[in-house]
Amino acid sequence: MARMKFLCDADRCIECNACVTACKNEHEVPWGINRRRVVTINDGLPGERSVSMACMHCTDAPCASVCPVDCFYTTDDGVVLHSKDTCIGCGYCFYACPFGAPQYPKVGNFGSRGKMDKCTYCSGGPEEDLSEAEYVKYGANRLAEGKLPLCAEMCSTKALLAGDGDIIAEIYKERVVTRGYGSGAWGWRTAYSDTVSV
Amino acid sequence: MLVKRRSKDATRSGLAALAQNVAAKPVDRRSFLRASGLAVGGLAAIGTLGATTVRRAEAGPTNFSQPIEVKTNICTHCSVGCTVKAEVQNGVWVGQEPAWKSPINRGTHCAKGASVREIVHGDRRLKYPMKKEGGKWVRLSWDQAIDEIGDKMLAIREKSGADSAYLLGSAKMSNEGAYLFRKFAAFWGTNNVDHQARICHSTTVAGVANTWGYGAMTNSYNDIRNSKTIIFMGSNAAEAHPVSLQHILTGKETNRANVIVIDPRFTRTAAHATDYIRMRPGTDIAIIWGIMWHIFENNWQNQEYIDQRVWGMDQVREEVKKYDPEEVERITGIAGAELRRVAQTFATKGPATFIWCMGGTQHTVGTANVRTYCNLLLATGNVGSVGTGANIFRGHCNVQGATDFGLDIGSLPCYYGLAEGGWKHWARVWDVPYDYLQSRFDEVPAKGGRDPRDRKANMEMAGIPSTRWFDATTLDVEEVDQRDNIKAMIVFGHGGNTVPRLGDSLKGMNALDLLVVADPHPTTFAALHDRPDNTYLLPISTQFECNGSRTASNRSVQWGEKVVEPIFESDNDYAVIFRLSQKLGFADDMFKPYEMVQGKFSMEPTAESILREINRGGWSTGYTGQSPERLKAHMANQDKFDLVTLRAPADAADVGGDYYGLPWPCWGTPEFNHPGTHILYNPNIAVKDGGGAFRPRFGVDREGETLLAEGSYPVGSEITDGYPQFTYGILQSLGWDVDLTADELAVIQRIGGNDPETMAEVSWSLDLSGGIQRVAIEHGCVPFGNGKARAVAWNLPDPIPVHREPIYSPRPDLVADYPTAENGRQFRMPNVGFSMQSSAVERKLSESFPIVLTSGRLVEYEGGGEETRSNPWLAELQQDMFVEINPADATARGISDGGWVWVNGPENDSKAKVKALVTERVAAGVAFMPFHFAGWFEGVDQRGNYPEGTDPIVLGESVNTVTSYGYDPVTGMHEGKVTLCQISAA
Amino acid sequence: QQVNPTEQSVTEEQLFNTLKDEEAVSGRVSIPDKQAAGLIKPGNKSWAGTHNGLVRTLTIVAILGAVIGLALFYMIRGRIRIDGKFSGMRILRFSAIERFAHWLMSGSFVVLALTGLNLVFGRIIILPWLGEGAFSTLTHWGKVSHNYVGWAFMLGLALAFVFWVAHNIPEKLDVEWLKQGGGLFKKGVHPPAKKFNAGQKIIFWSTMAGGAILSLTGLLLLFPGVQILGLGAEQADWHFYQLVHGLVAAGLTFIIIAHIYIGSIGMEGAFDAMGKGDVDLNWAKEHHSLWVDEVQANQIEKITPAKGTQPAE
Ligand SMILES: Nc1nc2c(c(=O)[nH]1)N[C@H]1C(S)=C(S)[C@@H](COP(=O)(O)OP(=O)(O)OC[C@H]3O[C@@H](n4cnc5c(=O)[nH]c(N)nc54)[C@H](O)[C@@H]3O)O[C@H]1N2
Ligand SMILES: Nc1nc2c(c(=O)[nH]1)N[C@H]1C(S)=C(S)[C@@H](COP(=O)(O)OP(=O)(O)OC[C@H]3O[C@@H](n4cnc5c(=O)[nH]c(N)nc54)[C@H](O)[C@@H]3O)O[C@H]1N2
Ligand code: HEM
Ligand code: HEM
Ligand code: SF4
Ligand code: SF4
Ligand code: SF4
Ligand code: SF4
Ligand code: SF4
Ligand SMILES: [Mo]
């Protein structure tokens, strides 16, 4: 079974934010919620690199382990999803997530933050596949349509790779060998206790 | 395979159960209308709603079994030309999918392209025609709006002449729209017609065309995959042409190519370079000459290439001697060793390409900059073959096409000049008498010591550049070389905040008698001024709401299909131009060649029929082979084209052997089946396969030397040397005239008035039959001739470019040695740059304004930003206007990252309140501001000035409030990339 | 010299090596949410580990420990009864307002503790038998109550402090009381005590200290990113407050369970002090002899015959 992962090739990423707006477009993600974001390291200095980050769909996901209502589940593809019906908006997953993936419609003062939202790897949620309810709550379910995440599909430079972890690691390795340098598979160590060695 | 349910299946909420019931049969994802996509559905009835009731159409009961239509269009933002694949249901654009098949973008986009679907949600679009009445916006019907505008235009024409109406078109229009707008200006009778290229690549077009023939990108984004050395100078493609980086980075990786970025800022493009060189803004010529100094010094030039294909390089070589490493370092601050490295790499590690963009063009020396770049390419033999070239990354989605179709004060469609020959050519194509067109133009009385001009002279005189329209409104009428000042601005798709000296342009806006904004958005033209009356807003639909072709930067012409009907009460450019012409009384003549169909509110010409007319007239640029049928076949068969060569295999149905998008020149008639030209001036392949040579436009000899190529000619040429352009006479002398068909000959005879002498002069570009082109190509020859490129453009100021300091220079010492050009008059207007520069030095402005200010792009926004700042998916990403300032300058001024600052400009006490972004991206003493913001003016929020509901989400101060005077003498280009400023904490 | 931005690209490896443990890899983002600039925050993962490990374990240990301990105590010592008879005379121990403060504090504490504990291990115990939907609803409301009831607790805590602090200053006497184990473990032993004996003082101060810490950390958790008393508002700080909150809650709950035991079934007659406000004179003499003396000396009117009972002959 495929183990879906993301790999952002920082030597390709140009911070064009297509991944970000593609996600907004695909799922009608409201203002203020960023399922994906692009972080630039060493901004303005030689060595500057940008990394596009969303939920990494971690192995042994920390978010899932701290969720007081245990509303996370991992699909057979290794995608970490959660149920918005169950989520109480407590914010624990945000504090547990090493990648800042969980998002909330309200800023977490007093009372609730609203239901947590995060990258679904474009694979909806616990509702019926491709149902309206699923779309309204979680956005589109591209995986069920046999498509991959739109953010990666639309990435201007093909920096953002999505798909089976082994395959994208292979693609990345080839690139690093071809061009002779690489800045690492960002987040893999933290998310999967794994690095792509080249 | 993709099983995602967990075994302890999640609790199904009531809503899910409900949805499941409704969706009884298995449905596809798009099988319901997305809540926010409904804004545009079924708005046909909107006209009957009251002014206050324009609202999103409510969806009826959702029909879950609606079929999905896929429409293909092109991204309406930049010139890369990415294909957009739209999924449409019930007339609503519900989803955007990757357009995998496009060889240009292969499914990808940048932030702007990935969010274009929002454009037709259109929450903040203009919803219906409006005018300002007593300072308030009121709603109008289209009929009333056209009537009132027409009456006012006619009154102004009566009183002040046709030249008093300024017709500003758009690089966002389709080719057909741009062409129609140019034609409209001709029928109205003025050359005051312009578009964004003026403030963008006008200097490129002038510089390049004056060097080797055509003002366009020579190769393509895809072809850069072949390059081994790539220089970006004044181009930040990672932000401005993001998808091009897909090709560039892959090329860089697979070829281990050298990527050299020369830019004042350490840009996002620089972050991916192998060599970054920081420069002082405004010193490009000194740098290039500095590079060439090393090339000549070390004999790295490609002498064979120069001998065969370049004229005047020796003269350049002489001039370049003055730019020794010491002098270059004094001017630019760049050490000799660095430029030597660049010189060696560029000259010896080929194929090499040179990419430039606004960093080079937006200067008083813009045209000269461009010509130095060309010289570097020519000296190293890097034009006219695979992996080389002047890869000029153009601007808007159709700036190439709009330029080609003459939305330009100095030319007619397809670069036919304003001289009699050009006019007569188009009069023939348009099927109207030349005299009729002439009669539409003003007579200009003697003024300001100048001679009067009759209609013909006026018709042949270039108009006023868009950078100066406000000067032409407010300057003393004696100074403006036409009948009267500009009294009316008719703006079709152009921002109001994108020309420097916004404060002066505000005065211009206030002085106008009539201001018409025909645009999907109100733009700064509608919001900045204090005009209580006589301002009209016409809601134009976008290119996603009409059919038409657009030409990408690489000259590929792509057909865009209407995705949805115009939303709200908007209507397309074609219909509106038609209605205005009707009102103004020349529609019958102007529109008679077209197939007219019922549009949303009126009759309108079909894009196809306009394109066919272009095909009938666009010989000079090879816009004749791109018939609507062929273009549509290309869109339908995108996957047939090779990613690198852009060519389809010979056996591919419908598009066999073609280059993608039939990049111009695509010679002859559509039936001739020329494949288009992927790489310009390329003699390594036959002309019929897209080969070519430099265009001999400047005569056949000069100073006793030939201007025709020597020993270089396209593969398969029957003439194995240079030759001038083809005319019927030349065919005759070669004996090739016998190859013309009877029909072709008849056309030539008609054009030549059956007079053998005039007939002999009928050239490849005037022959409406295409016969001359066909015959030339069948003999392996280039219709326009085979000439040399000019290293020296003797007809331009500074025939060999010399460094000239910007008007506002931080180095008075250098101004003394390298002053800007003398004052003069160009384009009906005075240019007093020299006085401005001297006065700035006298007043020691470089001390009170010690920071060099430059400006440019952010990936998320485009142009004036009205469209993109209205798109929530983009607006969220950049919510504040800012200035990039070096930490040293910030610390010295007590400025902190994210804090508010005032940026003061050197003219008219101009100032802008923005946030500080403290970063080493800019050097100490240099600041950068993006130019996409507007809606604040000198610290004052003007949100209230927009008609309700049309204000962009994000507003901010415009950089052009603080930019300043300075115009390129060749094109009127502004100096948007260098001025001086002072910054202080607010 | 050549600036080659490609050659010098930052790698994740390098960053992890240069950063101290748990420090975030962060950069710049264009969106206003500056938290988003943190790219990889390994610390979050460790917090998750601690929360699920240390905090959860200690909490369970504390609760089970207290319950088991008291059960044993009850089995061995049984209920502590008044040695003598009920005197029939009542002595006023806590005024209405004092009792109000106590019940405000204690009631809210119970709600907070239950709803808080639910967050820690509800998913292990309650979820399996309530099911996802109901448990989510429960936890949601639990969380809401926790957020609101906290305010009541803080008010009660403040009042109790004001009313009782004077009686809770530690004294020499307390040492003696403690040496004798408060007489809890031996029948008939009653070391002298004032209004509050040393044991109660311990409860008092634990409650005050623990409550204060819980309130402070609670407030910091409630308003993430807001500085209170100049305390940091970074994410790492949040983690710290959360741990402190959880651990102190566990500790205090442990103590309070014991208190509740003594105040109710553990000791005969004790409940009346908070239930009715007055206690039987004999109970008072046994447990708070010095206080009774004091009261008898000054405020004799506070000792009244029990309603409905005949005065002893
Ligand atoms: N996201 C986005 N993309 C766009 C557009 C947009 O608005 N937004 N607009 C489109 C249009 S219309 C155009 S024309 C292109 C423009 O595309 P670019 O020209 O690439 O964009 P700019 O940011 O204007 O300028 C490029 C660089 O010029 C540098 N520069 C400044 N002064 C000088 C100088 O004196 N010499 C040199 N050599 N460099 C200098 C700046 O630092 C900047 O990095 O982008 C197109 N694409
Ligand atoms: N300081 C400074 N100033 C600059 C620059 C700079 O780098 N620095 N760059 C310059 C450059 S290169 C350029 S190109 C200009 C860009 O400046 P503008 O061209 O003024 O900017 P845009 O906002 O892109 O304007 C295009 C307009 O067309 C409208 N539009 C879109 N589609 C259609 C259509 O189909 N029909 C019609 N009629 N209208 C349509 C849009 O709503 C928008 O208002 O700015 C220039 N100004
Ligand atoms: C719900 C069960 C509870 C019962 C039955 C109970 C009972 C009592 C009683 C009877 C007293 C008076 C003892 C005396 O007469 O000296 C008392 C005092 C007190 N209680 Fe409680 N209580 C309960 C819960 C709590 C809680 C949850 C807290 C803490 C938050 C608390 C804190 C105190 C304090 C600080 C005192 C005063 C000092 C002391 O007597 O120990 N009580 N309680
Ligand atoms: C005094 C009694 C209190 C007890 C026993 C208590 C107990 C707890 C417990 C056990 C948790 C769960 C910790 C974890 O999951 O590791 C918790 C969480 C929390 N408590 Fe308390 N708490 C008390 C008071 C307060 C007060 C006074 C406030 C606020 C004013 C407060 C605010 C919170 C918040 C906000 C959380 C959850 C963290 C979050 O969602 O952000 N608590 N509490
Ligand atoms: S990235 Fe964050 S939200 Fe996603 S699985 Fe990992 S811990 Fe959970
Ligand atoms: S916010 Fe929702 S998903 Fe996240 S931990 Fe809390 S309940 Fe679970
Ligand atoms: S995978 Fe889908 S949901 Fe996740 S960031 Fe990408 S587009 Fe958004
Ligand atoms: S789309 Fe690709 S290149 Fe652009 S920011 Fe996202 S990951 Fe980077
Ligand atoms: S803006 Fe340019 S690069 Fe971006 S998607 Fe549109 S055409 Fe492509
Ligand atoms: Mo442009």
PDB file of N, CA and C and ligand atoms in Angstrom, chain B residues 78 112 200 233-237 239-241 262-265 267 279 281-284 357-360 363 373 394-396 854-863 931-932 977, ligand 1:
ATOM      1  N   CYS B  78       0.530  36.850 -16.332  1.00  0.00           N
ATOM      2  CA  CYS B  78       1.782  37.252 -16.985  1.00  0.00           C
ATOM      3  C   CYS B  78       1.992  36.603 -18.337  1.00  0.00           C
ATOM      4  N   LYS B 112      -0.721  33.371  -8.767  1.00  0.00           N
ATOM      5  CA  LYS B 112      -1.772  34.094  -9.477  1.00  0.00           C
ATOM      6  C   LYS B 112      -2.576  33.161 -10.377  1.00  0.00           C
ATOM      7  N   CYS B 200       6.763  49.394 -19.974  1.00  0.00           N
ATOM      8  CA  CYS B 200       7.207  48.035 -19.700  1.00  0.00           C
ATOM      9  C   CYS B 200       8.397  47.699 -20.593  1.00  0.00           C
ATOM     10  N   MET B 233      19.620  39.777 -15.979  1.00  0.00           N
ATOM     11  CA  MET B 233      20.021  41.125 -15.585  1.00  0.00           C
ATOM     12  C   MET B 233      18.768  41.984 -15.499  1.00  0.00           C
ATOM     13  N   GLY B 234      18.445  42.399 -14.282  1.00  0.00           N
ATOM     14  CA  GLY B 234      17.229  43.185 -14.125  1.00  0.00           C
ATOM     15  C   GLY B 234      15.987  42.382 -14.400  1.00  0.00           C
ATOM     16  N   SER B 235      16.050  41.096 -14.136  1.00  0.00           N
ATOM     17  CA  SER B 235      14.868  40.258 -14.244  1.00  0.00           C
ATOM     18  C   SER B 235      14.777  39.417 -12.989  1.00  0.00           C
ATOM     19  N   ASN B 236      13.629  39.452 -12.378  1.00  0.00           N
ATOM     20  CA  ASN B 236      13.410  38.622 -11.199  1.00  0.00           C
ATOM     21  C   ASN B 236      12.344  37.587 -11.558  1.00  0.00           C
ATOM     22  N   ALA B 237      12.744  36.684 -12.425  1.00  0.00           N
ATOM     23  CA  ALA B 237      11.768  35.757 -12.994  1.00  0.00           C
ATOM     24  C   ALA B 237      11.086  34.886 -11.945  1.00  0.00           C
ATOM     25  N   GLU B 239       9.799  35.666  -9.341  1.00  0.00           N
ATOM     26  CA  GLU B 239       8.560  36.297  -8.905  1.00  0.00           C
ATOM     27  C   GLU B 239       7.704  36.767 -10.073  1.00  0.00           C
ATOM     28  N   ALA B 240       8.365  37.180 -11.134  1.00  0.00           N
ATOM     29  CA  ALA B 240       7.608  37.776 -12.224  1.00  0.00           C
ATOM     30  C   ALA B 240       7.191  36.772 -13.295  1.00  0.00           C
ATOM     31  N   HIS B 241       7.964  35.710 -13.449  1.00  0.00           N
ATOM     32  CA  HIS B 241       7.623  34.690 -14.452  1.00  0.00           C
ATOM     33  C   HIS B 241       7.856  33.320 -13.838  1.00  0.00           C
ATOM     34  N   ILE B 262      22.508  39.414 -12.130  1.00  0.00           N
ATOM     35  CA  ILE B 262      23.074  40.749 -11.874  1.00  0.00           C
ATOM     36  C   ILE B 262      21.913  41.663 -11.549  1.00  0.00           C
ATOM     37  N   ASP B 263      21.851  42.097 -10.333  1.00  0.00           N
ATOM     38  CA  ASP B 263      20.656  42.810  -9.880  1.00  0.00           C
ATOM     39  C   ASP B 263      21.017  43.588  -8.619  1.00  0.00           C
ATOM     40  N   PRO B 264      20.370  44.728  -8.424  1.00  0.00           N
ATOM     41  CA  PRO B 264      20.627  45.453  -7.175  1.00  0.00           C
ATOM     42  C   PRO B 264      20.125  44.689  -5.949  1.00  0.00           C
ATOM     43  N   ARG B 265      19.128  43.874  -6.150  1.00  0.00           N
ATOM     44  CA  ARG B 265      18.586  43.113  -5.011  1.00  0.00           C
ATOM     45  C   ARG B 265      19.023  41.671  -5.104  1.00  0.00           C
ATOM     46  N   THR B 267      17.550  38.799  -5.246  1.00  0.00           N
ATOM     47  CA  THR B 267      16.160  38.419  -5.484  1.00  0.00           C
ATOM     48  C   THR B 267      15.948  36.925  -5.241  1.00  0.00           C
ATOM     49  N   MET B 279      24.623  45.146  -7.996  1.00  0.00           N
ATOM     50  CA  MET B 279      24.975  46.338  -8.759  1.00  0.00           C
ATOM     51  C   MET B 279      24.226  47.551  -8.225  1.00  0.00           C
ATOM     52  N   PRO B 281      21.658  50.428  -9.017  1.00  0.00           N
ATOM     53  CA  PRO B 281      20.639  50.640 -10.044  1.00  0.00           C
ATOM     54  C   PRO B 281      21.063  51.737 -11.028  1.00  0.00           C
ATOM     55  N   GLY B 282      20.779  51.487 -12.281  1.00  0.00           N
ATOM     56  CA  GLY B 282      21.035  52.514 -13.289  1.00  0.00           C
ATOM     57  C   GLY B 282      22.427  52.474 -13.897  1.00  0.00           C
ATOM     58  N   THR B 283      23.165  51.386 -13.721  1.00  0.00           N
ATOM     59  CA  THR B 283      24.531  51.346 -14.250  1.00  0.00           C
ATOM     60  C   THR B 283      24.742  50.193 -15.226  1.00  0.00           C
ATOM     61  N   ASP B 284      23.670  49.744 -15.854  1.00  0.00           N
ATOM     62  CA  ASP B 284      23.757  48.560 -16.716  1.00  0.00           C
ATOM     63  C   ASP B 284      24.759  48.702 -17.858  1.00  0.00           C
ATOM     64  N   CYS B 357      14.753  42.231 -18.133  1.00  0.00           N
ATOM     65  CA  CYS B 357      13.366  42.635 -17.975  1.00  0.00           C
ATOM     66  C   CYS B 357      13.355  44.070 -17.470  1.00  0.00           C
ATOM     67  N   MET B 358      12.467  44.396 -16.540  1.00  0.00           N
ATOM     68  CA  MET B 358      12.268  45.802 -16.186  1.00  0.00           C
ATOM     69  C   MET B 358      13.489  46.485 -15.589  1.00  0.00           C
ATOM     70  N   GLY B 359      14.377  45.702 -14.976  1.00  0.00           N
ATOM     71  CA  GLY B 359      15.571  46.323 -14.424  1.00  0.00           C
ATOM     72  C   GLY B 359      16.386  47.014 -15.507  1.00  0.00           C
ATOM     73  N   GLY B 360      16.239  46.537 -16.730  1.00  0.00           N
ATOM     74  CA  GLY B 360      16.972  47.150 -17.830  1.00  0.00           C
ATOM     75  C   GLY B 360      16.181  48.200 -18.567  1.00  0.00           C
ATOM     76  N   HIS B 363      14.296  52.962 -17.640  1.00  0.00           N
ATOM     77  CA  HIS B 363      15.332  53.953 -17.375  1.00  0.00           C
ATOM     78  C   HIS B 363      15.323  55.006 -18.477  1.00  0.00           C
ATOM     79  N   TYR B 373      22.862  45.114 -24.160  1.00  0.00           N
ATOM     80  CA  TYR B 373      22.639  43.681 -23.941  1.00  0.00           C
ATOM     81  C   TYR B 373      22.758  42.936 -25.266  1.00  0.00           C
ATOM     82  N   ARG B 394       8.548  39.022 -21.240  1.00  0.00           N
ATOM     83  CA  ARG B 394       7.635  40.136 -21.364  1.00  0.00           C
ATOM     84  C   ARG B 394       6.670  40.190 -20.194  1.00  0.00           C
ATOM     85  N   GLY B 395       5.753  41.165 -20.232  1.00  0.00           N
ATOM     86  CA  GLY B 395       4.996  41.481 -19.035  1.00  0.00           C
ATOM     87  C   GLY B 395       3.657  40.807 -18.912  1.00  0.00           C
ATOM     88  N   HIS B 396       2.618  41.505 -19.311  1.00  0.00           N
ATOM     89  CA  HIS B 396       1.266  40.993 -19.155  1.00  0.00           C
ATOM     90  C   HIS B 396       0.994  39.809 -20.078  1.00  0.00           C
ATOM     91  N   THR B 854      14.374  51.774  -5.740  1.00  0.00           N
ATOM     92  CA  THR B 854      13.968  51.059  -6.932  1.00  0.00           C
ATOM     93  C   THR B 854      12.654  50.345  -6.631  1.00  0.00           C
ATOM     94  N   SER B 855      12.040  49.792  -7.654  1.00  0.00           N
ATOM     95  CA  SER B 855      10.715  49.215  -7.442  1.00  0.00           C
ATOM     96  C   SER B 855      10.536  48.002  -8.338  1.00  0.00           C
ATOM     97  N   GLY B 856       9.543  47.212  -8.052  1.00  0.00           N
ATOM     98  CA  GLY B 856       9.326  46.027  -8.865  1.00  0.00           C
ATOM     99  C   GLY B 856       8.209  45.165  -8.316  1.00  0.00           C
ATOM    100  N   ARG B 857       8.350  43.866  -8.544  1.00  0.00           N
ATOM    101  CA  ARG B 857       7.209  42.971  -8.384  1.00  0.00           C
ATOM    102  C   ARG B 857       7.225  42.054  -7.178  1.00  0.00           C
ATOM    103  N   LEU B 858       6.035  41.683  -6.764  1.00  0.00           N
ATOM    104  CA  LEU B 858       5.828  40.603  -5.807  1.00  0.00           C
ATOM    105  C   LEU B 858       5.079  39.512  -6.560  1.00  0.00           C
ATOM    106  N   VAL B 859       5.386  38.289  -6.235  1.00  0.00           N
ATOM    107  CA  VAL B 859       4.795  37.220  -7.020  1.00  0.00           C
ATOM    108  C   VAL B 859       3.268  37.199  -6.920  1.00  0.00           C
ATOM    109  N   GLU B 860       2.726  37.610  -5.797  1.00  0.00           N
ATOM    110  CA  GLU B 860       1.290  37.445  -5.596  1.00  0.00           C
ATOM    111  C   GLU B 860       0.449  38.470  -6.348  1.00  0.00           C
ATOM    112  N   TYR B 861       1.022  39.634  -6.607  1.00  0.00           N
ATOM    113  CA  TYR B 861       0.219  40.705  -7.200  1.00  0.00           C
ATOM    114  C   TYR B 861       0.684  41.011  -8.609  1.00  0.00           C
ATOM    115  N   GLU B 862      -0.225  41.623  -9.341  1.00  0.00           N
ATOM    116  CA  GLU B 862       0.163  41.977 -10.684  1.00  0.00           C
ATOM    117  C   GLU B 862      -0.172  43.410 -11.020  1.00  0.00           C
ATOM    118  N   GLY B 863       0.749  44.059 -11.669  1.00  0.00           N
ATOM    119  CA  GLY B 863       0.539  45.409 -12.167  1.00  0.00           C
ATOM    120  C   GLY B 863       0.054  46.346 -11.078  1.00  0.00           C
ATOM    121  N   PHE B 931       5.241  47.751  -6.549  1.00  0.00           N
ATOM    122  CA  PHE B 931       4.437  48.833  -7.140  1.00  0.00           C
ATOM    123  C   PHE B 931       2.970  48.458  -7.296  1.00  0.00           C
ATOM    124  N   HIS B 932       2.549  47.393  -6.643  1.00  0.00           N
ATOM    125  CA  HIS B 932       1.190  46.910  -6.886  1.00  0.00           C
ATOM    126  C   HIS B 932       0.125  47.534  -6.005  1.00  0.00           C
ATOM    127  N   LYS B 977      12.764  52.686 -12.253  1.00  0.00           N
ATOM    128  CA  LYS B 977      13.642  51.803 -11.502  1.00  0.00           C
ATOM    129  C   LYS B 977      14.738  52.507 -10.712  1.00  0.00           C
TER     130      LYS B 977
HETATM  131  N1  LIG D   1       3.921  38.522  -9.957  1.00  0.00           N
HETATM  132  C1  LIG D   1       3.961  39.322 -10.996  1.00  0.00           C
HETATM  133  N2  LIG D   1       4.480  38.879 -12.153  1.00  0.00           N
HETATM  134  C2  LIG D   1       4.534  39.717 -13.186  1.00  0.00           C
HETATM  135  C3  LIG D   1       4.005  41.011 -13.123  1.00  0.00           C
HETATM  136  C4  LIG D   1       3.459  41.437 -11.910  1.00  0.00           C
HETATM  137  O1  LIG D   1       2.988  42.557 -11.774  1.00  0.00           O
HETATM  138  N3  LIG D   1       3.454  40.572 -10.868  1.00  0.00           N
HETATM  139  N4  LIG D   1       4.069  41.848 -14.176  1.00  0.00           N
HETATM  140  C5  LIG D   1       4.452  41.311 -15.453  1.00  0.00           C
HETATM  141  C6  LIG D   1       5.045  42.426 -16.156  1.00  0.00           C
HETATM  142  S1  LIG D   1       3.996  43.605 -16.734  1.00  0.00           S
HETATM  143  C7  LIG D   1       6.381  42.537 -16.360  1.00  0.00           C
HETATM  144  S2  LIG D   1       6.952  43.776 -17.312  1.00  0.00           S
HETATM  145  C8  LIG D   1       7.321  41.588 -15.811  1.00  0.00           C
HETATM  146  C9  LIG D   1       8.498  42.288 -15.140  1.00  0.00           C
HETATM  147  O2  LIG D   1       9.328  41.371 -14.562  1.00  0.00           O
HETATM  148  P1  LIG D   1      10.712  41.808 -13.905  1.00  0.00           P
HETATM  149  O3  LIG D   1      11.314  42.886 -14.641  1.00  0.00           O
HETATM  150  O4  LIG D   1      11.520  40.599 -13.714  1.00  0.00           O
HETATM  151  O5  LIG D   1      10.273  42.377 -12.498  1.00  0.00           O
HETATM  152  P2  LIG D   1      10.708  43.641 -11.614  1.00  0.00           P
HETATM  153  O6  LIG D   1      10.536  43.216 -10.254  1.00  0.00           O
HETATM  154  O7  LIG D   1       9.974  44.851 -12.030  1.00  0.00           O
HETATM  155  O8  LIG D   1      12.210  43.989 -11.901  1.00  0.00           O
HETATM  156  C10 LIG D   1      13.231  43.053 -12.023  1.00  0.00           C
HETATM  157  C11 LIG D   1      14.465  43.405 -11.267  1.00  0.00           C
HETATM  158  O9  LIG D   1      15.062  44.576 -11.707  1.00  0.00           O
HETATM  159  C12 LIG D   1      15.930  44.965 -10.704  1.00  0.00           C
HETATM  160  N5  LIG D   1      16.473  46.281 -10.951  1.00  0.00           N
HETATM  161  C13 LIG D   1      16.120  47.449 -10.402  1.00  0.00           C
HETATM  162  N6  LIG D   1      16.867  48.444 -10.894  1.00  0.00           N
HETATM  163  C14 LIG D   1      17.726  47.886 -11.768  1.00  0.00           C
HETATM  164  C15 LIG D   1      18.752  48.394 -12.612  1.00  0.00           C
HETATM  165  O10 LIG D   1      19.016  49.575 -12.664  1.00  0.00           O
HETATM  166  N7  LIG D   1      19.411  47.510 -13.384  1.00  0.00           N
HETATM  167  C16 LIG D   1      19.155  46.192 -13.360  1.00  0.00           C
HETATM  168  N8  LIG D   1      19.863  45.404 -14.130  1.00  0.00           N
HETATM  169  N9  LIG D   1      18.219  45.685 -12.560  1.00  0.00           N
HETATM  170  C17 LIG D   1      17.500  46.534 -11.795  1.00  0.00           C
HETATM  171  C18 LIG D   1      15.077  44.842  -9.501  1.00  0.00           C
HETATM  172  O11 LIG D   1      15.866  44.713  -8.363  1.00  0.00           O
HETATM  173  C19 LIG D   1      14.273  43.617  -9.804  1.00  0.00           C
HETATM  174  O12 LIG D   1      14.756  42.497  -9.120  1.00  0.00           O
HETATM  175  O13 LIG D   1       6.685  40.763 -14.879  1.00  0.00           O
HETATM  176  C20 LIG D   1       5.474  40.207 -15.333  1.00  0.00           C
HETATM  177  N10 LIG D   1       5.079  39.275 -14.322  1.00  0.00           N
END
